[in-house]
Structures are given as C-alpha cells and as structure tokens.
Short mmCIF file of C-alpha atoms in Angstrom, two decimals:
data_model
loop_
_atom_site.label_atom_id
_atom_site.label_comp_id
_atom_site.label_asym_id
_atom_site.label_seq_id
_atom_site.Cartn_x
_atom_site.Cartn_y
_atom_site.Cartn_z
CA UNK Q 1 -20.54 32.80 31.85
CA UNK Q 2 -18.27 34.59 29.48
CA UNK Q 3 -15.56 34.97 31.92
CA UNK Q 4 -15.31 31.17 32.53
CA UNK Q 5 -15.47 30.15 29.07
CA UNK Q 6 -12.07 32.50 28.57
CA UNK Q 7 -10.57 31.05 31.60
CA UNK Q 8 -11.41 27.43 29.84
CA UNK Q 9 -9.81 28.73 26.90
CA UNK Q 10 -6.76 30.07 28.70
CA UNK Q 11 -6.20 26.89 30.41
CA UNK Q 12 -6.51 24.49 27.60
CA UNK Q 13 -4.10 26.75 25.62
CA UNK Q 14 -1.50 26.52 28.56
CA UNK Q 15 -2.06 22.83 28.36
CA UNK Q 16 -1.60 22.79 24.69
CA UNK Q 17 1.61 24.49 25.00
CA UNK Q 18 3.04 22.39 27.52
CA UNK Q 19 2.01 19.13 25.27
CA UNK Q 20 3.77 21.00 22.36
CA UNK Q 21 6.99 21.12 24.51
CA UNK Q 22 6.94 17.32 25.13
CA UNK Q 23 6.26 17.01 21.23
CA UNK Q 24 9.50 18.99 20.36
CA UNK Q 25 11.91 17.51 22.83
CA UNK Q 26 10.80 13.85 22.29
CA UNK Q 27 13.16 11.99 22.47
CA UNK Q 28 11.57 9.01 20.97
CA UNK Q 29 8.77 8.28 18.60
CA UNK Q 30 6.43 6.55 21.21
CA UNK Q 31 6.79 9.88 23.50
CA UNK Q 32 5.86 11.98 20.35
CA UNK Q 33 2.81 9.64 19.52
CA UNK Q 34 1.58 9.90 23.24
CA UNK Q 35 1.63 13.91 22.90
CA UNK Q 36 0.03 13.95 19.72
CA UNK Q 37 -2.95 11.83 21.03
CA UNK Q 38 -3.20 14.06 24.38
CA UNK Q 39 -2.93 17.04 21.63
CA UNK Q 40 -5.87 15.62 20.02
CA UNK Q 41 -7.71 15.03 23.43
CA UNK Q 42 -7.43 18.52 24.36
CA UNK Q 43 -8.42 19.85 20.73
CA UNK Q 44 -11.71 17.75 21.30
CA UNK Q 45 -12.25 19.89 24.59
CA UNK Q 46 -11.76 22.91 23.06
CA UNK Q 47 -14.17 22.26 20.37
CA UNK Q 48 -16.58 21.42 23.09
CA UNK Q 49 -15.71 24.90 24.83
CA UNK Q 50 -16.21 26.46 21.59
CA UNK Q 51 -19.38 25.14 20.90
CA UNK Q 52 -20.70 26.69 24.15
CA UNK Q 53 -19.31 29.80 23.27
CA UNK Q 54 -20.85 30.22 19.82
CA UNK Q 55 -24.07 28.53 20.79
CA UNK Q 56 -23.64 26.41 17.51
CA UNK Q 57 -23.98 22.47 17.72
CA UNK Q 58 -22.38 21.87 14.29
CA UNK Q 59 -18.98 21.79 15.82
CA UNK Q 60 -19.97 18.61 17.60
CA UNK Q 61 -19.46 16.57 14.49
CA UNK Q 62 -15.84 17.99 14.22
CA UNK Q 63 -15.01 16.78 17.80
CA UNK Q 64 -16.49 13.24 16.94
CA UNK Q 65 -14.06 12.91 13.66
CA UNK Q 66 -11.14 14.40 15.78
CA UNK Q 67 -11.63 11.85 18.44
CA UNK Q 68 -11.87 9.06 15.82
CA UNK Q 69 -8.94 9.90 13.65
CA UNK Q 70 -6.65 10.42 17.07
CA UNK Q 71 -7.35 6.75 17.81
CA UNK Q 72 -6.51 5.60 14.31
CA UNK Q 73 -3.16 7.63 14.07
CA UNK Q 74 -2.08 6.06 17.63
CA UNK Q 75 -3.04 2.29 16.48
CA UNK Q 76 -1.21 2.92 13.24
CA UNK Q 77 1.94 4.56 14.93
CA UNK Q 78 1.80 1.50 17.26
CA UNK Q 79 1.86 -1.17 14.09
CA UNK Q 80 4.52 0.65 12.41
CA UNK Q 81 6.73 0.58 15.75
CA UNK Q 82 6.46 -3.12 16.11
CA UNK Q 83 6.84 -3.87 12.75
CA UNK Q 84 10.33 -2.23 13.23
CA UNK Q 85 10.23 1.34 11.96
CA UNK Q 86 13.02 3.94 12.94
CA UNK Q 87 13.08 4.25 16.92
CA UNK Q 88 15.27 7.30 17.30
CA UNK Q 89 14.18 9.91 14.89
CA UNK J 1 -28.37 26.40 39.08
CA UNK J 2 -27.71 24.42 35.89
CA UNK J 3 -25.57 27.53 34.62
CA UNK J 4 -23.23 26.90 37.89
CA UNK J 5 -23.05 22.96 37.07
CA UNK J 6 -21.77 23.73 33.53
CA UNK J 7 -19.16 26.30 34.85
CA UNK J 8 -17.60 23.66 37.22
CA UNK J 9 -17.71 21.10 34.62
CA UNK J 10 -15.88 23.07 32.19
CA UNK J 11 -13.32 24.46 34.81
CA UNK J 12 -12.86 20.79 36.15
CA UNK J 13 -12.30 19.46 32.47
CA UNK J 14 -9.65 22.30 31.88
CA UNK J 15 -8.01 21.57 35.06
CA UNK J 16 -7.62 17.76 34.04
CA UNK J 17 -6.61 18.67 30.69
CA UNK J 18 -3.84 20.90 32.12
CA UNK J 19 -2.87 18.19 34.77
CA UNK J 20 -2.38 15.59 31.85
CA UNK J 21 0.09 18.19 30.09
CA UNK J 22 1.94 18.81 33.18
CA UNK J 23 2.26 15.15 33.75
CA UNK J 24 3.49 14.34 30.31
CA UNK J 25 6.30 17.01 30.59
CA UNK J 26 7.20 15.92 34.08
CA UNK J 27 7.09 12.52 34.42
CA UNK J 28 10.42 10.58 33.72
CA UNK J 29 9.64 7.68 30.95
CA UNK J 30 6.89 6.60 28.57
CA UNK J 31 4.76 4.30 30.65
CA UNK J 32 4.59 6.71 33.56
CA UNK J 33 3.81 9.56 31.08
CA UNK J 34 0.77 7.40 29.85
CA UNK J 35 -0.60 7.02 32.87
CA UNK J 36 -1.00 10.78 33.44
CA UNK J 37 -2.31 11.35 29.68
CA UNK J 38 -4.67 8.76 28.85
CA UNK J 39 -6.88 8.62 31.96
CA UNK J 40 -6.97 12.49 32.90
CA UNK J 41 -7.37 13.33 29.14
CA UNK J 42 -10.26 10.99 28.67
CA UNK J 43 -11.94 12.35 31.99
CA UNK J 44 -11.34 15.78 30.72
CA UNK J 45 -13.29 15.14 27.41
CA UNK J 46 -15.98 13.31 29.16
CA UNK J 47 -16.79 16.34 31.44
CA UNK J 48 -16.39 18.89 28.59
CA UNK J 49 -19.05 16.79 26.75
CA UNK J 50 -21.23 16.53 29.75
CA UNK J 51 -20.99 20.40 30.02
CA UNK J 52 -21.95 20.87 26.29
CA UNK J 53 -24.97 18.05 27.05
CA UNK J 54 -26.24 20.33 29.79
CA UNK J 55 -25.71 23.75 27.95
CA UNK J 56 -27.80 22.72 25.02
CA UNK J 57 -30.37 20.33 26.79
CA UNK J 58 -31.33 18.77 23.35
CA UNK J 59 -31.84 15.15 22.36
CA UNK J 60 -29.75 15.19 19.61
CA UNK J 61 -26.73 16.92 21.02
CA UNK J 62 -27.18 14.70 23.96
CA UNK J 63 -26.89 11.56 21.84
CA UNK J 64 -23.52 13.02 20.11
CA UNK J 65 -21.88 13.95 23.36
CA UNK J 66 -22.68 10.48 24.73
CA UNK J 67 -21.42 8.99 21.44
CA UNK J 68 -18.00 11.02 22.06
CA UNK J 69 -17.83 10.11 25.60
CA UNK J 70 -18.47 6.11 24.88
CA UNK J 71 -15.76 6.21 21.82
CA UNK J 72 -13.37 7.82 24.02
CA UNK J 73 -13.66 5.56 26.82
CA UNK J 74 -13.79 2.37 24.61
CA UNK J 75 -10.44 3.65 22.56
CA UNK J 76 -8.48 5.42 25.38
CA UNK J 77 -7.40 2.07 27.19
CA UNK J 78 -6.64 0.29 23.63
CA UNK J 79 -4.41 3.18 22.39
CA UNK J 80 -2.72 3.17 25.80
CA UNK J 81 -2.29 -0.60 25.54
CA UNK J 82 -0.84 -0.39 21.92
CA UNK J 83 1.49 2.47 22.50
CA UNK J 84 2.69 1.11 25.75
CA UNK J 85 3.27 -2.55 24.39
CA UNK J 86 4.92 -1.24 21.36
CA UNK J 87 7.16 1.24 23.25
CA UNK J 88 8.04 -1.76 25.88
CA UNK J 89 9.10 -4.09 23.20
CA UNK J 90 11.17 -1.78 21.12
CA UNK J 91 13.34 -1.49 24.31
CA UNK J 92 13.01 1.93 25.59
CA UNK J 93 14.48 2.14 28.94
CA UNK J 94 12.40 2.39 32.27
CA UNK J 95 13.09 5.04 34.40
CA UNK J 96 15.37 4.76 37.35
CA UNK J 97 12.53 4.91 40.07
CA UNK J 98 11.40 1.50 38.79
CA UNK J 99 11.63 -1.19 41.60
CA UNK J 100 10.62 -4.34 39.57
CA UNK J 101 9.92 -5.52 36.33
CA UNK J 102 8.46 -9.39 36.05
CA UNK J 103 8.08 -9.05 32.16
CA UNK J 104 11.58 -9.35 31.26
CA UNK J 105 11.95 -12.64 33.20
CA UNK J 106 8.93 -13.94 31.54
CA UNK J 107 9.83 -13.59 27.79
CA UNK J 108 11.84 -16.41 26.52
CA UNK J 109 14.59 -15.03 24.06
CA UNK J 110 14.83 -18.42 22.18
CA UNK J 111 11.04 -18.99 21.29
CA UNK J 112 10.17 -15.55 21.55
CA UNK J 113 7.38 -16.50 23.47
CA UNK J 114 5.84 -14.58 26.63
CA UNK J 115 5.56 -17.38 29.20
CA UNK J 116 3.24 -17.13 32.27
CA UNK J 117 5.45 -19.22 34.34
CA UNK J 118 2.47 -21.53 35.10
CA UNK J 119 3.06 -23.95 32.00
CA UNK J 120 3.50 -27.55 32.11
CA UNK J 121 6.52 -29.36 30.88
CA UNK J 122 4.84 -30.23 27.70
CA UNK J 123 3.82 -27.04 26.88
CA UNK J 124 7.42 -25.65 27.23
CA UNK J 125 8.52 -28.44 25.04
CA UNK J 126 5.97 -27.62 22.24
CA UNK J 127 7.32 -23.94 22.40
CA UNK J 128 11.00 -25.12 21.96
CA UNK J 129 9.99 -27.30 18.94
CA UNK J 130 7.85 -24.45 17.16
CA UNK J 131 10.19 -21.42 16.72
CA UNK J 132 7.87 -19.44 14.60
CA UNK J 133 7.22 -16.52 16.48
CA UNK J 134 8.87 -13.34 15.61
CA UNK J 135 11.11 -11.49 17.85
CA UNK J 136 9.51 -8.53 19.96
CA UNK J 137 12.15 -7.40 22.52
CA UNK J 138 15.79 -6.59 22.50
CA UNK J 139 18.17 -8.48 24.74
CA UNK J 140 17.92 -8.19 28.42
CA UNK J 141 21.49 -6.83 28.40
CA UNK J 142 20.46 -3.89 26.17
CA UNK J 143 17.54 -3.19 28.20
CA UNK J 144 19.63 -2.80 31.34
CA UNK J 145 22.10 -0.60 30.28
CA UNK V 1 -25.58 -11.50 25.45
CA UNK V 2 -28.14 -13.42 23.80
CA UNK V 3 -30.66 -12.59 26.57
CA UNK V 4 -29.82 -8.91 26.01
CA UNK V 5 -30.65 -9.37 22.21
CA UNK V 6 -34.00 -11.02 23.17
CA UNK V 7 -34.58 -7.92 25.17
CA UNK V 8 -33.95 -5.57 22.65
CA UNK V 9 -35.98 -7.53 20.07
CA UNK V 10 -38.95 -7.33 22.50
CA UNK V 11 -38.45 -3.74 22.98
CA UNK V 12 -38.64 -3.12 18.99
CA UNK V 13 -41.68 -5.29 18.97
CA UNK V 14 -43.07 -3.04 21.50
CA UNK V 15 -42.35 0.08 19.28
CA UNK V 16 -43.62 -1.37 16.29
CA UNK V 17 -46.93 -2.55 17.79
CA UNK V 18 -47.34 0.85 19.63
CA UNK V 19 -46.46 2.86 16.47
CA UNK V 20 -44.23 5.38 18.55
CA UNK V 21 -40.88 5.81 17.39
CA UNK V 22 -39.38 7.70 20.43
CA UNK V 23 -36.73 7.35 22.84
CA UNK V 24 -38.97 7.19 25.84
CA UNK V 25 -41.11 4.43 24.21
CA UNK V 26 -38.10 2.38 23.46
CA UNK V 27 -36.87 2.65 27.14
CA UNK V 28 -40.34 1.56 28.06
CA UNK V 29 -40.30 -1.24 25.65
CA UNK V 30 -36.88 -2.20 27.32
CA UNK V 31 -38.28 -2.06 30.67
CA UNK V 32 -41.25 -4.30 29.74
CA UNK V 33 -38.90 -6.71 27.92
CA UNK V 34 -36.77 -6.79 30.90
CA UNK V 35 -39.79 -7.87 33.15
CA UNK V 36 -41.16 -10.48 30.79
CA UNK V 37 -37.47 -12.10 30.68
CA UNK V 38 -37.51 -12.02 34.31
CA UNK V 39 -40.88 -13.89 34.67
CA UNK V 40 -39.32 -16.54 31.71
CA UNK V 41 -35.95 -16.86 33.00
CA UNK V 42 -36.91 -20.04 35.22
CA UNK V 43 -38.14 -22.18 32.17
CA UNK V 44 -35.68 -20.94 29.63
CA UNK V 45 -31.91 -22.12 30.14
CA UNK V 46 -30.33 -19.69 28.06
CA UNK V 47 -31.73 -16.71 30.15
CA UNK V 48 -30.89 -18.11 33.51
CA UNK V 49 -29.97 -15.31 35.95
CA UNK V 50 -30.46 -12.50 33.55
CA UNK V 51 -32.39 -10.08 35.55
CA UNK V 52 -29.76 -10.37 38.46
CA UNK V 53 -27.13 -8.79 36.27
CA UNK V 54 -28.66 -5.34 36.24
CA UNK V 55 -28.30 -4.35 39.89
CA UNK V 56 -24.67 -6.08 39.64
CA UNK V 57 -24.08 -3.69 36.45
CA UNK V 58 -25.26 -0.79 38.35
CA UNK V 59 -23.24 -1.52 41.64
CA UNK V 60 -20.24 -2.10 39.40
CA UNK V 61 -20.63 1.36 37.68
CA UNK V 62 -20.70 3.11 40.97
CA UNK V 63 -17.66 1.14 42.27
CA UNK V 64 -15.80 1.96 39.27
CA UNK V 65 -16.56 5.77 39.21
CA UNK V 66 -15.22 5.76 42.82
CA UNK V 67 -12.15 3.84 41.99
CA UNK V 68 -11.41 6.29 39.17
CA UNK V 69 -11.65 9.18 41.03
CA UNK V 70 -9.71 8.05 44.06
CA UNK V 71 -6.76 6.82 41.82
CA UNK V 72 -6.99 9.92 39.57
CA UNK V 73 -6.18 12.05 42.66
CA UNK V 74 -3.52 10.19 43.72
CA UNK V 75 -1.72 10.27 40.39
CA UNK V 76 -2.76 14.03 40.30
CA UNK V 77 -1.05 14.40 43.77
CA UNK V 78 2.20 12.99 42.60
CA UNK V 79 2.41 14.96 39.43
CA UNK V 80 1.68 18.30 41.05
CA UNK V 81 4.09 17.82 44.09
CA UNK V 82 7.76 18.39 43.13
CA UNK V 83 9.09 14.97 45.04
CA UNK V 84 8.46 11.79 43.25
CA UNK V 85 6.19 9.48 45.60
CA UNK V 86 5.81 6.91 42.89
CA UNK V 87 7.54 3.39 42.65
CA UNK V 88 6.56 2.15 39.20
CA UNK V 89 7.10 -1.19 38.09
CA UNK V 90 5.71 -4.08 36.08
CA UNK V 91 3.84 -6.88 37.97
CA UNK V 92 2.47 -10.17 36.67
CA UNK V 93 -1.47 -10.78 37.71
CA UNK V 94 -2.63 -14.34 37.11
CA UNK V 95 -5.95 -14.07 35.44
CA UNK V 96 -9.29 -15.81 36.10
CA UNK V 97 -10.88 -14.71 33.03
CA UNK V 98 -10.47 -17.26 29.99
CA UNK V 99 -12.29 -16.21 26.91
CA UNK V 100 -11.20 -13.44 24.99
CA UNK V 101 -14.19 -11.12 25.64
CA UNK V 102 -13.59 -11.38 29.26
CA UNK V 103 -9.83 -10.74 28.82
CA UNK V 104 -10.31 -7.71 26.81
CA UNK V 105 -13.01 -6.23 29.39
CA UNK V 106 -10.66 -7.03 32.38
CA UNK V 107 -7.55 -5.59 30.57
CA UNK V 108 -9.47 -2.43 29.37
CA UNK V 109 -11.00 -1.56 32.64
CA UNK V 110 -7.71 -2.35 34.71
CA UNK V 111 -6.17 0.29 31.76
CA UNK V 112 -8.84 2.92 32.62
CA UNK V 113 -8.08 3.03 36.54
CA UNK V 114 -5.34 5.46 36.86
CA UNK V 115 -2.01 4.20 38.31
CA UNK V 116 -2.39 0.67 36.37
CA UNK V 117 -1.95 0.09 32.79
CA UNK V 118 -2.14 -3.25 31.21
CA UNK V 119 0.94 -4.14 29.03
CA UNK V 120 0.48 -7.55 27.58
CA UNK V 121 -0.97 -10.97 28.27
CA UNK V 122 1.21 -13.94 27.89
CA UNK V 123 0.89 -16.32 25.06
CA UNK V 124 -1.10 -19.09 27.02
CA UNK V 125 -3.51 -16.01 28.49
CA UNK V 126 -3.00 -17.12 31.83
CA UNK V 127 -1.03 -13.96 33.25
CA UNK V 128 -1.73 -10.36 32.44
CA UNK V 129 1.32 -7.92 32.83
CA UNK V 130 0.65 -4.68 34.25
CA UNK V 131 2.64 -1.53 34.66
CA UNK V 132 1.63 -0.21 38.03
CA UNK V 133 2.72 3.31 39.37
CA UNK V 134 2.28 2.96 42.93
CA UNK V 135 3.92 -0.39 44.03
CA UNK V 136 4.76 0.60 47.56
CA UNK V 137 1.87 -1.73 48.89
CA UNK V 138 1.93 -4.36 46.23
CA UNK V 139 -0.43 -6.89 48.25
CA UNK V 140 -3.19 -4.18 48.44
CA UNK V 141 -3.13 -3.16 44.83
CA UNK V 142 -3.09 -7.07 43.69
CA UNK V 143 -6.11 -7.41 46.17
CA UNK V 144 -7.91 -4.36 44.45
CA UNK V 145 -7.05 -5.67 41.09
CA UNK V 146 -8.67 -8.89 41.85
CA UNK V 147 -11.40 -7.43 43.27
CA UNK V 148 -12.18 -5.33 39.99
CA UNK V 149 -11.66 -8.47 38.02
CA UNK V 150 -14.04 -10.77 40.36
CA UNK V 151 -17.03 -7.78 39.83
CA UNK V 152 -16.35 -7.78 36.08
CA UNK V 153 -16.62 -11.68 35.75
CA UNK V 154 -19.73 -11.65 37.88
CA UNK V 155 -21.47 -9.35 35.36
CA UNK V 156 -20.04 -11.31 32.21
CA UNK V 157 -20.79 -14.94 33.31
#
C-alpha cells in the first residue's frame, strides 16, 4: 500500500510540474486560468491521497473548500475577461 | 480485495491527472486544452474520492466524498463553459488544425446578437431596431489574422 | 420535479412516524413513497408517468458512463501519440430542448463528454454552439449528440 501511495504522490507531483509549465508560458490570461483550475483539481486529488496516507478524515474538509474556491475563481476570471480586462498580460 | 481496488483507483486517478497535465502542455489552443483538462481532471478527482470512501468505509466520510464528486461534476462543465466562451469572444486565435467555425458566421456585428439562422424576417427586423446589446467579439478580420 | 418533492415528503413522514432517523430508514421511506405514488399516478394528473422515469434514469446513467469512458480514451490516445489525429471545429446543433432547465442540462452533459464542449447558445435559444475535437465524421457526432439530448429530455419531460 505504501508503495502505491508514494507512486501516486510522484505521478501527481509530475502532473503539477507540467501544469506549472503551462502556467508560466501562458501565453494569455484564459490559458493561465485553465491551468490554475487544473492545479486545484490535482491538489484535491493529492489531499485525498494524503488522507489515505495519514489515515485522517479531517483533510476531506480541506478538499471540499479547495474544490469550491477553484470554481469561484474560474467564474470570476471569466466575468472579468468578458467585461474587458487586459488580455495579454 | 478492497485493498487492491483502492490501489487501482488511486493509480487510475493519478494517471488521468497526468494525462490532463500532458494535454494542457501539448495541445495547441485554449479550447482543445480545455477538452483535456476539465474532463480528465474531474474524472481523476472522482476516482480518488471513491478510493478515499472505500478506504475509510464510514458513512460520514462517504457522504463527504459524495459531496465532492457531485460538486465537481456540477461545476466542471459550467467552469469550462464560462472560460471557453470568454476566451472565444475575446478573440483568441483557434489553432491551425481547426477545420470549421460555424459560430463566426452566426454573430451579427451590427446588433451584437448571436443568430441561430432560423429566425423569421420579423425577428431579424426587431434585432435591427433594438441595438442594445454590448459587443462581445472582435471583428472577423481580426480573428482570421 | 413536483412528483419527486411529494416522494421526499412521504419519505420524511415515514421517518417521523417510525422515529428512526437513519439513512437506511430514509431510503425505505423513499421506496415506499415511490410505490405509493406509482399506485396513485393514474388518478392524479401531475404525477402521471413518474414511476417510468426511474428505469430511464438508471439506463441513462449507464449510457452516460459508457460514453464518458469511450470518449475519454479517444482523447487520451490523441494526447499521448505524437501526431495529431484531431480535427477541431465549432458546429451549430439545433436544439429540441426549450426551457432553461432543459437547455442547461443538455449543455452541461455535452460539456462533460470528452471531445465536445458547449460554447454558447444563440439569443433565441434554438441553436447550441459546440466545440468538437473530432470532426472527421460530423454526421456520426451529430447523431450521437442528438441521441444524448433525446435521452435527457425523456427523463426531464
């Protein structure tokens, strides 16, 4: 079980690094918003894996809040874009 | 038995997340990237939460994981829709593999309405009279450059 | 929707009467309420056809899971292989859904299946604009989207 959990952590970390590459190179704001949203999804997955690893259920509340805020951020950015914010940052 | 199921679910979840991450780096434009991220990401979270529910086998934890899964599956398409629409209408270029775009022709640049192509003549006339919509797209020429 | 509220109300009454507030007892109340509404639906117009929706919902659930997995594998294959097989594009799909609820459900489910993403709906709500990743067989794609819409409307109406 330990080995599988470590492997999961490794794969998720690799995925996070790849998403971070997209977050850095952009090139536009919507691209970065999509990257941030995926980053939040991966973080929720990681919190789930960590809950299994430490055998504590308290982390699930963090996962719920993480999923909520990521959605709100995406909608907020989209409204900002449609109202005419800077597109090439 | 359950132990093996949890292991498989965790690895599958991680694989979907990695797939989404590879997709977001490799794919050529915003809309195709969103195809990779929203669905694979949501599926990855759902599988991980299933693994958590099986691991703890407790009704409170199951309810919480079910809440996360439901929430992800309700919000993922909405977030994809708002970002995709904002990206499209702010004039991001589509990638060069794109073979057709039926939306550009349906957007009326004078009244800023999105036509369906099925309107009667009276409805079109009403659109031309009421020019109260805000512009939401840059011109066709700018898009094609 | 109203029929489902009645079902829930009957289940709550069952829970109150038996005095046992547990998940299993609530489920038993739901099943009993479902059976009662099934017996009543011939007489009460607002409940008509309520019980035939549950089997449809279950069938739709499995249909949707199948579509989700198949299309996900297709997108996954294209991401992993070095050459692009995709031919993305935006298509206009005429809608049969009329009310806001129906359009929302159809658009969200289309967004959830990989390979298609609903972008916008026209101002008169007759056409849905969809970004699709694989347009090499447009007729088949349109047919499968229509099939999905038909099944959603079958449950909602």
